[in-house]
mmCIF file of C-alpha atoms in Angstrom:
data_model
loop_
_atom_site.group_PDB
_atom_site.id
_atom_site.type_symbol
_atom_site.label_atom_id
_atom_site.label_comp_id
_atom_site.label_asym_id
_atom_site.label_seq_id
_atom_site.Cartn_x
_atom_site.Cartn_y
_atom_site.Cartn_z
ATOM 1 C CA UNK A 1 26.912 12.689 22.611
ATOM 2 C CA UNK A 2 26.060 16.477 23.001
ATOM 3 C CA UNK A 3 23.341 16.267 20.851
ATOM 4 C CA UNK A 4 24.890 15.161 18.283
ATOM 5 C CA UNK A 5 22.854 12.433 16.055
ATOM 6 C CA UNK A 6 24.485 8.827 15.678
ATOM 7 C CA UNK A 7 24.567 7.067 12.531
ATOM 8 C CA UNK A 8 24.634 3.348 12.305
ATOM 9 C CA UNK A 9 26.010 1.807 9.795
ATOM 10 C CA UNK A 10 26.243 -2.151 8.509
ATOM 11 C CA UNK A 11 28.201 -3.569 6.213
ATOM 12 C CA UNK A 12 26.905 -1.843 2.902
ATOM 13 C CA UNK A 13 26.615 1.705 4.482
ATOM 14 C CA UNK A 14 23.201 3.386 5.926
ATOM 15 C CA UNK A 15 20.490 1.751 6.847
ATOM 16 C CA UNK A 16 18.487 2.155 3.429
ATOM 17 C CA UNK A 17 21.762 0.618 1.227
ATOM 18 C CA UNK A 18 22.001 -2.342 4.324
ATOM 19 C CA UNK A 19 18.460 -3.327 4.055
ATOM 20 C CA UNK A 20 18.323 -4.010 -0.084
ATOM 21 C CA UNK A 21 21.876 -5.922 0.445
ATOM 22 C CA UNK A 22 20.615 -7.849 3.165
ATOM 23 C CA UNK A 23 17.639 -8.766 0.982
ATOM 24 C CA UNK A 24 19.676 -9.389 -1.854
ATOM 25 C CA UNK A 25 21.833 -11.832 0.072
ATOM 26 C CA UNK A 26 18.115 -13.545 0.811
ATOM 27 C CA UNK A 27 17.555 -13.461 -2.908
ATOM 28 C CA UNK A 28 20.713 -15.053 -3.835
ATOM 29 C CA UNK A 29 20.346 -18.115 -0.626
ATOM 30 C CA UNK A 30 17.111 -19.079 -1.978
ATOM 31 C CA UNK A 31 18.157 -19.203 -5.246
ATOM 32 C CA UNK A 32 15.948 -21.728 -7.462
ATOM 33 C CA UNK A 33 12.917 -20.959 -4.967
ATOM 34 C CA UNK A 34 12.397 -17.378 -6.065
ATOM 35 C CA UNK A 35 11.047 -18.285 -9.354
ATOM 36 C CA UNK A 36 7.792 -20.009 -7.336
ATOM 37 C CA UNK A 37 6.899 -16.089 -7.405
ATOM 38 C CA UNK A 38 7.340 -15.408 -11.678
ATOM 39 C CA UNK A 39 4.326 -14.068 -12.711
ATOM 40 C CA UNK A 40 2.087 -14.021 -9.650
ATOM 41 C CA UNK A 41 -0.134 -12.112 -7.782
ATOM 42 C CA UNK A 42 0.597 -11.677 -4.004
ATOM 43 C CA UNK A 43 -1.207 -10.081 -1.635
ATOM 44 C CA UNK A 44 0.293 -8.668 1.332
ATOM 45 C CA UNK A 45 -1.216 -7.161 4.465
ATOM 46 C CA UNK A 46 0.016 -5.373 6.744
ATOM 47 C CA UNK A 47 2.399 -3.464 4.066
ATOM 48 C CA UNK A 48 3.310 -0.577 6.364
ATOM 49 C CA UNK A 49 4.308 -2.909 9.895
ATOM 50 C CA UNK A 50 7.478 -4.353 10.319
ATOM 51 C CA UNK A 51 7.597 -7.716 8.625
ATOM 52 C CA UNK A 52 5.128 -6.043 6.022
ATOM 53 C CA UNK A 53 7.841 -3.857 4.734
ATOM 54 C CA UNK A 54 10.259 -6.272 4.825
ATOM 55 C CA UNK A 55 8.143 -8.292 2.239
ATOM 56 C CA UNK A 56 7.364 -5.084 0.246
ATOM 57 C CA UNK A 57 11.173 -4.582 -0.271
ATOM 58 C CA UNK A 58 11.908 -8.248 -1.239
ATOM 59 C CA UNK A 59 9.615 -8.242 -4.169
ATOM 60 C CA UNK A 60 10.263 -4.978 -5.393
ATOM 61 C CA UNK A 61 14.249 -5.776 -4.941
ATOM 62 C CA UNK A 62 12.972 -9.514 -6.557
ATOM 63 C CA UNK A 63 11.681 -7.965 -9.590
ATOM 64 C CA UNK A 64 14.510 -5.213 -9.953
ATOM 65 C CA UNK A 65 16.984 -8.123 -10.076
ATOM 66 C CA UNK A 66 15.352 -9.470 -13.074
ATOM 67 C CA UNK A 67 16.435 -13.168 -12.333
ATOM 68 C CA UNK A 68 12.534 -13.810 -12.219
ATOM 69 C CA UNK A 69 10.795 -15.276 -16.090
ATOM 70 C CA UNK A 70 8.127 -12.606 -14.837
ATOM 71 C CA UNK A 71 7.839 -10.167 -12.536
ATOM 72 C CA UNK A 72 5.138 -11.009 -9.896
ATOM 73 C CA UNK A 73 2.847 -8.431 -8.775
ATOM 74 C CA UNK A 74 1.919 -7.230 -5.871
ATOM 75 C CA UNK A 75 -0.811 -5.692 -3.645
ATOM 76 C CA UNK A 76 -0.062 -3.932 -0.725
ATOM 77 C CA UNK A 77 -2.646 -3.352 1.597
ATOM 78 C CA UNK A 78 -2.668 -1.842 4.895
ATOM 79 C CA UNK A 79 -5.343 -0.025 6.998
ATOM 80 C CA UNK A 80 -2.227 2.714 8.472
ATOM 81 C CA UNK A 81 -3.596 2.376 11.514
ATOM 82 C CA UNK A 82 -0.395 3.906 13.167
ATOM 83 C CA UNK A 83 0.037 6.732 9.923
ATOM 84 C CA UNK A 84 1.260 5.728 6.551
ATOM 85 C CA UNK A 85 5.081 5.732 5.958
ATOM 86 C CA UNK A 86 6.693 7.835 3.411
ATOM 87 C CA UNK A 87 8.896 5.138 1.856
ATOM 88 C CA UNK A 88 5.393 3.533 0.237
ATOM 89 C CA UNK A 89 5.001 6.957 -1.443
ATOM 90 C CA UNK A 90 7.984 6.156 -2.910
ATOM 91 C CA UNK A 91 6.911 3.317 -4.857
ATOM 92 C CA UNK A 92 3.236 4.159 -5.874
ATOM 93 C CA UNK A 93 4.025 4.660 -9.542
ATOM 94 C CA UNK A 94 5.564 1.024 -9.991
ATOM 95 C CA UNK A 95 3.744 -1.034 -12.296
ATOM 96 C CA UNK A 96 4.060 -4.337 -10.552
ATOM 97 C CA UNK A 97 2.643 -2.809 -7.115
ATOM 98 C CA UNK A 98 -0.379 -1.384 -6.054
ATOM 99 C CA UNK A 99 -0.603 0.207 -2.762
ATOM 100 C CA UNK A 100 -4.138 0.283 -0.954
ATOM 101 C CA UNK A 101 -5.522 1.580 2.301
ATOM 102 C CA UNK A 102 -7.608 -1.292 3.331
ATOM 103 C CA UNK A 103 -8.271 -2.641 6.175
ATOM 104 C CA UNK A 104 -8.906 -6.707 6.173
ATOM 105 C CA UNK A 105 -11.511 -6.775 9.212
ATOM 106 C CA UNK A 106 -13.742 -4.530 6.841
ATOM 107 C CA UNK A 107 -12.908 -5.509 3.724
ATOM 108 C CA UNK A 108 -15.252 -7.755 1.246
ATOM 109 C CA UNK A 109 -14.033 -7.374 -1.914
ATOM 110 C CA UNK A 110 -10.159 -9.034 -2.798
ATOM 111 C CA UNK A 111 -8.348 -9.513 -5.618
ATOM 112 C CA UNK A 112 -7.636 -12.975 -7.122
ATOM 113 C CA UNK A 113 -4.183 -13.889 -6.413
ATOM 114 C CA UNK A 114 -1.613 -17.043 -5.654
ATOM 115 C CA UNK A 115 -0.622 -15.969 -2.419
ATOM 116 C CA UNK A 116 -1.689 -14.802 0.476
ATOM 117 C CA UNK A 117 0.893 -12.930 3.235
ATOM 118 C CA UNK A 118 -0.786 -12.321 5.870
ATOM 119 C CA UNK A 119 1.472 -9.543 7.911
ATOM 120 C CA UNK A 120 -0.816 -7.471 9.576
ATOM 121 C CA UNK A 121 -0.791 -7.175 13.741
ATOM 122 C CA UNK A 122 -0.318 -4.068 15.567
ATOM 123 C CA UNK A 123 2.596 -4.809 17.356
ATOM 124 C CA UNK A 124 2.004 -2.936 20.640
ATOM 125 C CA UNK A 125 0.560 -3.519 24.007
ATOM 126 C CA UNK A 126 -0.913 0.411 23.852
ATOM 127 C CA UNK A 127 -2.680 -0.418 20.209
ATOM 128 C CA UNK A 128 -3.516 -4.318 21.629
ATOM 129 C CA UNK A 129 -5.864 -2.873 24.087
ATOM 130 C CA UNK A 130 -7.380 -0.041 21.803
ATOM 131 C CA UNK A 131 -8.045 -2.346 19.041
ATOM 132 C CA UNK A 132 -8.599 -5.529 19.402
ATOM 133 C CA UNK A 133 -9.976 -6.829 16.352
ATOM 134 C CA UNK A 134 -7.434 -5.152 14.478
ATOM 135 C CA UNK A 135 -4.653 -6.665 15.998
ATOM 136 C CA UNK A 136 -5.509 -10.038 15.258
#
């Protein structure tokens, strides 16, 4: 494309906009089931991977919505392992998330919570080798 850059685009625009209206249309097919999550504590690990940011964005988007009694709250915890993404900048001064570099294979102290998400894996054969541990 002589080095030009290609933009891809889904059905509500960039890929920003299409992620929080794909999560909304989540939102709205659970319905009823959201509310299991009013006024908890979640913790989720692996906040910077894949599936980790997916969950990130649901609850924020969840609690943005305002459809919940309560907002839940959650922790986000990931060890950055592969660098720390600038979108959780982004949402450090929110008051229903905190976002922690911690890394579960060394940590000993957790907060109470309801649920547990566990979402961290290093999802390459290149990190699988050089750690182990972590991967698991």
């Amino acid at each position: 494309m002589n080095g030009e850059q290609v933009k891809h685009f889904g059905r509500c625009g960039e890929m920003d906009k299409q992620i929080e209206c794909d999560i909304k249309d989540v939102i709205k097919s659970i319905g009823d089931l959201n509310q299991q999550f009013s006024a908890k504590k979640i913790l989720l690990t692996g906040s910077a991977g894949f599936l980790g940011s997916q969950f990130v964005n649901y609850f924020m988007i969840l609690n943005n919505t305002g459809i919940l009694k309560k907002p839940c709250y959650l922790y986000a915890w990931d060890n950055y392992l592969r660098g720390k993404p600038d979108w959780l900048n982004q949402l450090q001064k929110r008051s229903d998330l905190s976002v922690s570099d911690k890394d579960v294979t060394k940590n000993k102290k957790f907060p109470k919570v309801d649920y547990i998400i566990h979402a961290a894996s290093v999802a390459s054969p290149t990190y699988y080798r050089k750690y182990p541990i972590e991967t698991i």
